[in-house]
Short mmCIF file of C-alpha atoms in Angstrom, two decimals:
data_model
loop_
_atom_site.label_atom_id
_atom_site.label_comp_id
_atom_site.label_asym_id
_atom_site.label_seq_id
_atom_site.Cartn_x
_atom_site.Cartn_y
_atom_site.Cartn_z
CA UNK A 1 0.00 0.00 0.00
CA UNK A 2 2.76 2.39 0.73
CA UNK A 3 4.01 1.76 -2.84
CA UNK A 4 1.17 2.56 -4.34
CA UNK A 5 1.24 6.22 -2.71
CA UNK A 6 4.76 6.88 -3.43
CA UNK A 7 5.30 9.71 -5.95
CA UNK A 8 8.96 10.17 -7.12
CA UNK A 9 10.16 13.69 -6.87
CA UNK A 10 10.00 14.65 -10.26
CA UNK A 11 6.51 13.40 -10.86
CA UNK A 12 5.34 15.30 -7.80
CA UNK A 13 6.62 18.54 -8.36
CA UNK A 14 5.48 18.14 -12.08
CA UNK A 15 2.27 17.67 -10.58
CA UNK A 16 2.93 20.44 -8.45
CA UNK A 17 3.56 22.85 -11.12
CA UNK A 18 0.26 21.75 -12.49
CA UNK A 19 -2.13 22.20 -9.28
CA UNK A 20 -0.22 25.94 -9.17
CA UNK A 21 -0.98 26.60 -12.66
CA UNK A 22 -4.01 25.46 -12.58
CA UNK A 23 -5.14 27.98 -9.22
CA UNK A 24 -3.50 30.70 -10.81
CA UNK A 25 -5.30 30.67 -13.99
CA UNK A 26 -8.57 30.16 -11.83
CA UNK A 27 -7.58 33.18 -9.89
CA UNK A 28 -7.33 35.25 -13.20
CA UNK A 29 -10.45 33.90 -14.69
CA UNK A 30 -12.06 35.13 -11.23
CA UNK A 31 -10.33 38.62 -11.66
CA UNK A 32 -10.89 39.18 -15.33
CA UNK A 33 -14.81 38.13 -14.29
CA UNK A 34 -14.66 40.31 -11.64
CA UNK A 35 -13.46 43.00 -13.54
CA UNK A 36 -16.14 43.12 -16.45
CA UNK A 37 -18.86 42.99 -14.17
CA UNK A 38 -17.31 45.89 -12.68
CA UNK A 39 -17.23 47.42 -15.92
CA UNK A 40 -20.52 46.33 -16.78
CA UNK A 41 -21.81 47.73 -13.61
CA UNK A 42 -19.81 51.22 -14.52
CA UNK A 43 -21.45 51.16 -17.87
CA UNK A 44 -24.73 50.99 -16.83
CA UNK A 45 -24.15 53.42 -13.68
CA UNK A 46 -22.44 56.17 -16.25
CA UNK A 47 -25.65 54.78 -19.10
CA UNK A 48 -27.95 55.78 -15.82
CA UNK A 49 -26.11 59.03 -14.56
CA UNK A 50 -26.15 60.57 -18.17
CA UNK A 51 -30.06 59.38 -18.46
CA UNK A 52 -30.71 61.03 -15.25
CA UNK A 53 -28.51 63.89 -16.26
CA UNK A 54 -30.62 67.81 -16.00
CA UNK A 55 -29.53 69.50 -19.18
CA UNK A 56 -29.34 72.92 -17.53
CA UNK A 57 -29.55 74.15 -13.72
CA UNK A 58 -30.31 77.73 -12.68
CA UNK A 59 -28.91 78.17 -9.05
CA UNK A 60 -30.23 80.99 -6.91
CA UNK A 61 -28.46 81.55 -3.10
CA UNK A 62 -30.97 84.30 -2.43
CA UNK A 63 -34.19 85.78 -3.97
CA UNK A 64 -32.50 89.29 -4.40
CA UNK A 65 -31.00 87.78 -7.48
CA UNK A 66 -34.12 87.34 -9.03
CA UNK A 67 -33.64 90.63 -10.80
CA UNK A 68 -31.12 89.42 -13.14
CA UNK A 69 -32.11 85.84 -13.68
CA UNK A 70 -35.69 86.61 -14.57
CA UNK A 71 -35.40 88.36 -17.82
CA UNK A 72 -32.73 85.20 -18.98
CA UNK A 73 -35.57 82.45 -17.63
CA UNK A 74 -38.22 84.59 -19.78
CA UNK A 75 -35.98 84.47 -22.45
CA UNK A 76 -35.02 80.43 -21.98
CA UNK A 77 -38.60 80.03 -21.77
CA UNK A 78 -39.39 81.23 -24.89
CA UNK A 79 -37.09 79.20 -26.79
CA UNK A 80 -38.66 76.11 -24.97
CA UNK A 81 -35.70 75.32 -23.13
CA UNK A 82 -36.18 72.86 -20.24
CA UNK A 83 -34.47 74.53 -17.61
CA UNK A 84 -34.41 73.54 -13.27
CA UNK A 85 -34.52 76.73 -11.17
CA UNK A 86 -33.08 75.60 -8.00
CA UNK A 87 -33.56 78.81 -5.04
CA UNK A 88 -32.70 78.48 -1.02
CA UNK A 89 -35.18 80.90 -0.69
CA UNK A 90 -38.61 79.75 0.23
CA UNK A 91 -40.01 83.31 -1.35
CA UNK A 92 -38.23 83.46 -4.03
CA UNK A 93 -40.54 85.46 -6.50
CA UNK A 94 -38.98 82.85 -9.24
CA UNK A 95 -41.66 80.46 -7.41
CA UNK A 96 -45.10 82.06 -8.41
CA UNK A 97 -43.57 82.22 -12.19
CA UNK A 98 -46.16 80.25 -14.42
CA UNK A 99 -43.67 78.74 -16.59
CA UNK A 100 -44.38 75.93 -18.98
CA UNK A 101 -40.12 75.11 -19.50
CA UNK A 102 -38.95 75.85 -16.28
CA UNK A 103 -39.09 73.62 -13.15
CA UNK A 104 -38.62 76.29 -9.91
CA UNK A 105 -37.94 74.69 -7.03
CA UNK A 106 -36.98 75.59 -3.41
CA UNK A 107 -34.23 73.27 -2.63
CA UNK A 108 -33.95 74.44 1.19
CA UNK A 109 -31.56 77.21 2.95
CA UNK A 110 -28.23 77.09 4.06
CA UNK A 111 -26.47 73.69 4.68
CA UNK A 112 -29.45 71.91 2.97
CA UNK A 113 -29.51 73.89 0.02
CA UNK A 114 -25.68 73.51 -0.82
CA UNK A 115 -26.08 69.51 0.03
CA UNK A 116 -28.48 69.68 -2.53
CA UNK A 117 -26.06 71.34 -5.24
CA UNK A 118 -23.12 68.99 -4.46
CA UNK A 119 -24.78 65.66 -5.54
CA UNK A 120 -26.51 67.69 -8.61
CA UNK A 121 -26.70 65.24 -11.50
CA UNK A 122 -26.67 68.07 -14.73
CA UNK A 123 -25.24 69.17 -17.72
CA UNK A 124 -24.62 73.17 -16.53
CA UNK A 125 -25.06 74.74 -13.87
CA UNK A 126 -25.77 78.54 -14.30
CA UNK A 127 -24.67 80.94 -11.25
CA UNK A 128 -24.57 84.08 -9.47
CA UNK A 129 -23.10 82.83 -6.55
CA UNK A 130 -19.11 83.12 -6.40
CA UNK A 131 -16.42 80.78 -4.28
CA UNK A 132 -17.24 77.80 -5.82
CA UNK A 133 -15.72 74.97 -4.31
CA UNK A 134 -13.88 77.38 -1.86
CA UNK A 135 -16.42 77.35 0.74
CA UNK A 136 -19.42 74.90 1.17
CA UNK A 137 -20.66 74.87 -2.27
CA UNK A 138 -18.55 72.19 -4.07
CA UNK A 139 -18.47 70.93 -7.50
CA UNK A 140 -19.99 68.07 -8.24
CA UNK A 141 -18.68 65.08 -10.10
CA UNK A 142 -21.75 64.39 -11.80
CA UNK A 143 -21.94 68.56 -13.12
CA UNK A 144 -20.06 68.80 -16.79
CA UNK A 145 -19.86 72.34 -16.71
CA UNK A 146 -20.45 75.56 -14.38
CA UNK A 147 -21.09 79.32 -15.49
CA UNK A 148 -21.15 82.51 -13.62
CA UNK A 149 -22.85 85.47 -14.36
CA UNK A 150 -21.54 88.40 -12.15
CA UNK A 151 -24.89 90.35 -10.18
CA UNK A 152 -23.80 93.48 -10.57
CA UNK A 153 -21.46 95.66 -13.38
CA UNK A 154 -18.12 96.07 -12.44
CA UNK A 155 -17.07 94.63 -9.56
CA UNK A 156 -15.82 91.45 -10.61
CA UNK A 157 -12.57 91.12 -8.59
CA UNK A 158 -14.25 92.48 -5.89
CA UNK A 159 -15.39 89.20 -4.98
CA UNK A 160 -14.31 87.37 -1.86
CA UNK A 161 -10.38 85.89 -2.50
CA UNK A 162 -10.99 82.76 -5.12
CA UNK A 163 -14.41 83.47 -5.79
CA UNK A 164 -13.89 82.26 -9.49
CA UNK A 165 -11.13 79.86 -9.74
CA UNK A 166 -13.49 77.05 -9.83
CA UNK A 167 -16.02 78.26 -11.99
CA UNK A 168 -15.39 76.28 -16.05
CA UNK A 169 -17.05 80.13 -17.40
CA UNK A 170 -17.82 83.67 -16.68
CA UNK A 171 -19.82 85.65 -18.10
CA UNK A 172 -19.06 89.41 -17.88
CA UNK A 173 -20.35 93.11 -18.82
CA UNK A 174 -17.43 95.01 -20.13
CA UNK A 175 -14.16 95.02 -21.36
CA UNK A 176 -12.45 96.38 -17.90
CA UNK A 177 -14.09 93.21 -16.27
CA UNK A 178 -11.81 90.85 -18.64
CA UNK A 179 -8.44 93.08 -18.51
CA UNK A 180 -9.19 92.34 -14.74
CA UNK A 181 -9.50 89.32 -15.01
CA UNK A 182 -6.99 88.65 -17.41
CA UNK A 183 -4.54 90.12 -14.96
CA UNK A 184 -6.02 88.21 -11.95
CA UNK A 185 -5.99 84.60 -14.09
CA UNK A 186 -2.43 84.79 -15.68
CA UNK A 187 -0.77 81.81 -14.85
CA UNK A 188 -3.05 80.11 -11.95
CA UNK A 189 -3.13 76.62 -12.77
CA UNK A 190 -6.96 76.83 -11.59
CA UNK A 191 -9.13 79.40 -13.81
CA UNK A 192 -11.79 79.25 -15.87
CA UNK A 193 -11.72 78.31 -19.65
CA UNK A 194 -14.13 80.47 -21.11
CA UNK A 195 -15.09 83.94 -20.87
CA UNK A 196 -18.30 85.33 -22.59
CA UNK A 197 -19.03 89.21 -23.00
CA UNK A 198 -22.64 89.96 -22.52
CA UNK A 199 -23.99 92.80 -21.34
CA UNK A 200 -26.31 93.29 -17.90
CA UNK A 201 -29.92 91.66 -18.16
CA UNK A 202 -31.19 93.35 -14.68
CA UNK A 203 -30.25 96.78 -16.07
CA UNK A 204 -31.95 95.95 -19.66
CA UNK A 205 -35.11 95.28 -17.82
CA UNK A 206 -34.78 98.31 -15.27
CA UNK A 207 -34.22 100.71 -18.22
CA UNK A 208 -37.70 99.20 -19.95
CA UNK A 209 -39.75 99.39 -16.32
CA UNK A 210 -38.39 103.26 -16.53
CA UNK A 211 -39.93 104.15 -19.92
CA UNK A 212 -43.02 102.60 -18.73
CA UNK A 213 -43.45 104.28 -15.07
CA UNK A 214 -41.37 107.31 -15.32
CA UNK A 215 -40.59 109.39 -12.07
CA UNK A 216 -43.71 111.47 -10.48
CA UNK A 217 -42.71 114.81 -10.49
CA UNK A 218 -41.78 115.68 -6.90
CA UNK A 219 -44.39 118.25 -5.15
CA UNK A 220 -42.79 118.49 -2.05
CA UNK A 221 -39.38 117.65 -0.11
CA UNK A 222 -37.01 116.02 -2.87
CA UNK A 223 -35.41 112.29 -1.44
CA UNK A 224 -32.14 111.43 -0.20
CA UNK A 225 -31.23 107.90 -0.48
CA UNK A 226 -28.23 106.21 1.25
CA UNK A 227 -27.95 103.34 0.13
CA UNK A 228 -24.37 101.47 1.05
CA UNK A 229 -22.31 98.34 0.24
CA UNK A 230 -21.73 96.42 2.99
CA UNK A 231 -18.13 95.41 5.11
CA UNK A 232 -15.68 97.17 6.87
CA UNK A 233 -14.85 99.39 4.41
CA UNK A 234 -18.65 100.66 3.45
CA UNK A 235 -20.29 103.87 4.86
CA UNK A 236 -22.23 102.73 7.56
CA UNK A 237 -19.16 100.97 9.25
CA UNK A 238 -16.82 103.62 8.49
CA UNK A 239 -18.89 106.49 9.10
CA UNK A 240 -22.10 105.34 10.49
CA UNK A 241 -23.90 107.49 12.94
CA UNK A 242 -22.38 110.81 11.75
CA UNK A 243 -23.61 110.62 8.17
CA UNK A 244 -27.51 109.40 9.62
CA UNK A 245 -27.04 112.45 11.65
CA UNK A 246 -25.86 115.01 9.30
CA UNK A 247 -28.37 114.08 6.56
CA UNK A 248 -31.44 114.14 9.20
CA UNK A 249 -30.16 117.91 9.82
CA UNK A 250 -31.32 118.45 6.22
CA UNK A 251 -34.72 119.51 4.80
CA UNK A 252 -34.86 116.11 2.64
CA UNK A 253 -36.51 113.12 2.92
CA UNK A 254 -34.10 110.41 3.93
CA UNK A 255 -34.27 106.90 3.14
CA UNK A 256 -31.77 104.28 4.36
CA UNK A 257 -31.26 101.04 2.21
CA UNK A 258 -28.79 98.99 3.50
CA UNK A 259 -27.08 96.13 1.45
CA UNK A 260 -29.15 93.24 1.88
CA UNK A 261 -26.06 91.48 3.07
CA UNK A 262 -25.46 93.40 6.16
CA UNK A 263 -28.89 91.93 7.71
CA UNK A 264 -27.07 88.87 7.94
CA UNK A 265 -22.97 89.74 8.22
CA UNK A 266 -23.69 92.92 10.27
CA UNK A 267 -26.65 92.02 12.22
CA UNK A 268 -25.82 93.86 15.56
CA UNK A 269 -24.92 97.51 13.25
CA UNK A 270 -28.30 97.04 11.36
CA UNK A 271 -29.83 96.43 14.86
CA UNK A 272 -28.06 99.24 16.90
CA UNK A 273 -28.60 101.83 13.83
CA UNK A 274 -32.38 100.93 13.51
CA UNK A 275 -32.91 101.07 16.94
CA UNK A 276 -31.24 104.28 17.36
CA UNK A 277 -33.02 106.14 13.97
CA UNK A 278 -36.57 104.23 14.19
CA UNK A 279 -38.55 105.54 11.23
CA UNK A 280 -40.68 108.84 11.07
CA UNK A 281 -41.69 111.51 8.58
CA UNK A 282 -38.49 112.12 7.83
CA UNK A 283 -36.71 109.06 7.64
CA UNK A 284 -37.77 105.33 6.49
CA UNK A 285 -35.64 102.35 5.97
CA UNK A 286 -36.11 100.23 3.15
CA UNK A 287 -35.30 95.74 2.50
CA UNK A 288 -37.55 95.62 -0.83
CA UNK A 289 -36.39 92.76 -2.54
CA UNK A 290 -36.51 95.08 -5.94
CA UNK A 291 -34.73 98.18 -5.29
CA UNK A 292 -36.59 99.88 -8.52
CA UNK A 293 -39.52 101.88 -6.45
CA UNK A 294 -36.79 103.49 -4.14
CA UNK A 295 -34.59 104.26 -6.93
CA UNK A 296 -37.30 105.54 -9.04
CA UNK A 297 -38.86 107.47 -6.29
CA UNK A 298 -34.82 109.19 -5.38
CA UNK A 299 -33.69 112.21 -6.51
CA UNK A 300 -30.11 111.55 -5.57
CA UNK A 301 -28.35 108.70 -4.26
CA UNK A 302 -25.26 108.84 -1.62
CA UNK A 303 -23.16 105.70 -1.46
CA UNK A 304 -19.48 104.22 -1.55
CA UNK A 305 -18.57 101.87 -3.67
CA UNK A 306 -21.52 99.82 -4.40
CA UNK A 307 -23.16 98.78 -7.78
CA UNK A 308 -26.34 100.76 -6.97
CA UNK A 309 -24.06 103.81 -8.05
CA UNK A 310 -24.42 102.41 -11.92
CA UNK A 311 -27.79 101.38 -11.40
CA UNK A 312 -29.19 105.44 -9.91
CA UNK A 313 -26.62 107.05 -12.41
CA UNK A 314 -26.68 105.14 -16.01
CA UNK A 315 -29.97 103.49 -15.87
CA UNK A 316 -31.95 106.48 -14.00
CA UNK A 317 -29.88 109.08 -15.25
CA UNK A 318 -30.01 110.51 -11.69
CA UNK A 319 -27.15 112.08 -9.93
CA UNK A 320 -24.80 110.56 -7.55
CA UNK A 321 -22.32 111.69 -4.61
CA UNK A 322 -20.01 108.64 -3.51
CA UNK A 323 -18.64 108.87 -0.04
CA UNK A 324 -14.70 108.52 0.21
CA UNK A 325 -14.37 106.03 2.21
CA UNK A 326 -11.10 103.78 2.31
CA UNK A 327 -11.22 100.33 0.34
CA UNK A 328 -9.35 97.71 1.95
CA UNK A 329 -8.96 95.00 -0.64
CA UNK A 330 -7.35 92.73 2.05
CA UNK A 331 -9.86 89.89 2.00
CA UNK A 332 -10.97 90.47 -2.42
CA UNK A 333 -9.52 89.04 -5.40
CA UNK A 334 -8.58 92.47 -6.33
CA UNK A 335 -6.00 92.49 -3.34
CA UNK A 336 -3.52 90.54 -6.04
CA UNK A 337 -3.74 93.28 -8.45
CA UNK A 338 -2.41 95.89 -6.52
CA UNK A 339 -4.54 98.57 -8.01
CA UNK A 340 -7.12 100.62 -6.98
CA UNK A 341 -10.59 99.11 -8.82
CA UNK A 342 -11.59 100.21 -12.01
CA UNK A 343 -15.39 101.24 -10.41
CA UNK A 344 -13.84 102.93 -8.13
CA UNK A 345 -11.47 104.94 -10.56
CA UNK A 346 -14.40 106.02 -12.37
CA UNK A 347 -16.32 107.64 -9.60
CA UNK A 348 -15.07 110.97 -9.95
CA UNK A 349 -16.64 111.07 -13.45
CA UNK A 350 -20.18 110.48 -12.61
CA UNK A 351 -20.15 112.52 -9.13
CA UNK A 352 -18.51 114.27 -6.67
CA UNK A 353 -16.98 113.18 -3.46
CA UNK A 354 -18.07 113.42 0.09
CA UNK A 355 -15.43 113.21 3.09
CA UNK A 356 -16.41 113.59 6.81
CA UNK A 357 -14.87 116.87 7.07
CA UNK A 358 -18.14 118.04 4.75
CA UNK A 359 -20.82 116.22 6.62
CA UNK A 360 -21.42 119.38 8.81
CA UNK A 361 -22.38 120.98 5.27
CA UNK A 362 -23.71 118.16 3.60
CA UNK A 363 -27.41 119.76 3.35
CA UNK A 364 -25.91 122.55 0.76
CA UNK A 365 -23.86 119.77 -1.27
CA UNK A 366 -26.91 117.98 -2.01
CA UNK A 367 -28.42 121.39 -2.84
CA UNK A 368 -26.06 122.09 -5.41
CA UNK A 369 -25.93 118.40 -7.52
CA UNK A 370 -29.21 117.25 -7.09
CA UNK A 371 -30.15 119.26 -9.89
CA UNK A 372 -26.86 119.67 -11.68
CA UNK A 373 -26.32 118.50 -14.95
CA UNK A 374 -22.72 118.99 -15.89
CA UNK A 375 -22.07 115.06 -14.88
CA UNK A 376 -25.06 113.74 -17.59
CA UNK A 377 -22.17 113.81 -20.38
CA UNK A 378 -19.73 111.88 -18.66
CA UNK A 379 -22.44 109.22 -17.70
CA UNK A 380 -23.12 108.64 -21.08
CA UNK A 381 -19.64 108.27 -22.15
CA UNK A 382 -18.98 104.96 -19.12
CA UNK A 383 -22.61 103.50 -20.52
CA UNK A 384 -20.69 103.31 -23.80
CA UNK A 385 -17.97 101.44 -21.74
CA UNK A 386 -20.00 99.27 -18.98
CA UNK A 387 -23.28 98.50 -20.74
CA UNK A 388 -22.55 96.45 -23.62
CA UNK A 389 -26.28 94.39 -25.98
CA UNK A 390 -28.26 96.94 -24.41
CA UNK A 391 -31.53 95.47 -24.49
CA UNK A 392 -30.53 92.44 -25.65
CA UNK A 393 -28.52 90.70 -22.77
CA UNK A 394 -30.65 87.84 -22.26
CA UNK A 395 -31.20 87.11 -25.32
CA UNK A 396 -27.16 86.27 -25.78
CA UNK A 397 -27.09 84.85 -22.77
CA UNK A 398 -29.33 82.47 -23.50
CA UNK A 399 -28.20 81.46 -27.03
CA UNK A 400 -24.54 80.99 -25.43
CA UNK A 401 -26.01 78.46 -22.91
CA UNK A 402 -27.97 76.91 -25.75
CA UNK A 403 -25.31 76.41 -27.68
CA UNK A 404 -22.95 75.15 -25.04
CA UNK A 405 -25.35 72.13 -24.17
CA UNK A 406 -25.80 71.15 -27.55
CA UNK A 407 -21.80 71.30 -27.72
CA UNK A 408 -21.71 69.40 -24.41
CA UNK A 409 -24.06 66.77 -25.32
CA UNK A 410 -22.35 66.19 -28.92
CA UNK A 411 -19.15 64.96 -26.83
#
């Protein structure tokens, strides 16, 4: 019996070599099984992400943005493009829109909203809101391409430090806004791919609501608004009590307009300055959503460096004094071009300027521009250079996105 179980060595490790062979080849059978079932499965999960794919995805971070989003939606609408308006504002006016193309939905505030954004499934996403994938807005895997649209003229490296970086496009109003850019881009290995000139939709739209309510004439006191950016560097936190105070010594109407921002960054200023000037005949404060009533009802608007200037001065045709407050670019992309802004440069050409030493004599100031004229010239000469497709904004705006699906969709 012990015979018959003997194996001589070279038989055995023949057989050996065999039983080896033989696991290793079923271990690679098992792996290259393994491995197209994994790609099967990643087939069908890529077939099922770009089946579930949105073609295009408006995102709002706040109804105040409805201004310039609205006209582009009308427009998108018209051309029967299925479009998702996504808002983290439950009141967002976008809401009560009876559109048969676009799907508005509030995708909750804060935290919840962003969530929301970072596992989007969509073609492009279409933005106001800068710092992409600096802050808690990330990009999502499953987005193929992301656009901004600046909110205001102008300021476009006055953003928050990166806002951009992330962003695949941006969309912008005039030629300074791309030298800035260009400047602020050259050589980062993270910038944006595409930039699209197009003009200012909000502005188109505000010009047309002007030709069809013009200004009352005013019977009584004429209106003083103040109407500030917001941060460390804007009126009310430079200058704050003793501007309200000086302007309340006037015979005008006052009304106060904070940015909408401060409610929110500068809660306890808004609180203490409200508390301290509640409103009366003289004074009023004003949050509308659409600043176009208390624009339209102005007859001349002090402020620093905020985009409301262009709105009063270009769209209104109204006159403007700017406050000289101190920028501090410290925490804004503009900090790494070591230049003074190109909005703020251009201040001195639409209105005068208003340091603290003349606040005691601020009531004859306003006396002598709120009906002057010699500024009208030079405010038609920076429309020439800010307001580019007047009228027709959103109508380029929304052939470019158009066009950029069908592009990304031909891939």
């Amino acid at each position: 019996m012990e015979l018959l179980l003997y194996i001589d060595p070279g038989t055995g490790s023949m057989l050996f070599t065999i039983i080896i062979g033989m696991v290793g080849a079923l271990v690679y059978l098992f792996r290259v099984g393994v491995m197209k079932i994994k790609m099967i499965l990643s087939k069908d999960k890529a077939a099922k992400i770009n089946e579930n794919k949105l073609p295009l995805v408006i995102f709002s971070d706040h109804k105040r943005y409805w201004t310039t989003f609205e006209p582009i939606c009308d427009e998108l609408e018209k051309r029967e493009q299925i479009t998702y308006f996504y808002t983290m504002s439950e009141d967002d006016p976008a809401l009560k829109k009876d559109y048969k193309y676009i799907k508005c939905e509030f995708i909750g505030s804060g935290n919840t909203g962003f969530s929301r954004m970072n596992l989007l499934n969509a073609k492009i996403v279409f933005a106001t809101t800068p710092n992409l994938d600096v802050y808690q807005w990330r990009r999502s895997k499953q987005v193929d391409y992301y656009v901004h649209i600046p909110h205001a003229p102008g300021k476009i490296t006055m953003y928050r430090m990166f806002a951009l970086n992330f962003y695949d496009a941006v969309m912008y109003s005039d030629d300074h806004q791309k030298m800035d850019m260009d400047k602020l881009f050259d050589g980062k290995a993270f910038c944006p791919k595409e930039f699209i000139k197009v003009g200012i939709p909000y502005m188109d739209e505000m010009y047309k609501r002007i030709q069809a309510n013009p200004p009352a004439p005013s019977n009584g006191k004429k209106t003083v608004l103040l109407a500030p950016s917001w941060g460390p560097s804007a009126i009310l936190s430079v200058h704050g009590e003793k501007i309200i105070d000086a302007l309340l010594k006037t015979d005008y109407n006052i009304i106060i307009r904070p940015h909408p921002q401060s409610f929110s960054a500068e809660k306890e200023l808004m609180d203490k300055f409200m508390a301290k000037y509640p409103e009366s005949d003289k004074l009023s404060w004003n949050r509308d959503n659409d600043n176009f009533d208390v624009l339209n009802r102005s007859d001349i608007l002090i402020s620093d460096f905020s985009a409301v200037m262009y709105d009063f001065a270009l769209v209104f045709n109204k006159p403007i004094i700017y406050a000289s407050s101190q920028f501090d670019p410290a925490v804004y992309d503009q900090y790494f071009l070591d230049e003074e802004p190109w909005v703020i440069q251009i201040l001195p050409q639409l209105g005068p300027a208003l340091d603290e030493a003349q606040f005691d004599n601020i009531g004859s100031i306003i006396d002598e521009y709120i009906n002057d004229v010699k500024y009208r010239e030079n405010r038609e000469k920076v429309i020439e250079e800010m307001w580019p497709n007047i009228g027709t904004s959103s109508q380029v705006i929304a052939e470019y996105l158009i066009n950029k699906l069908k592009e990304l969709s031909d891939k």
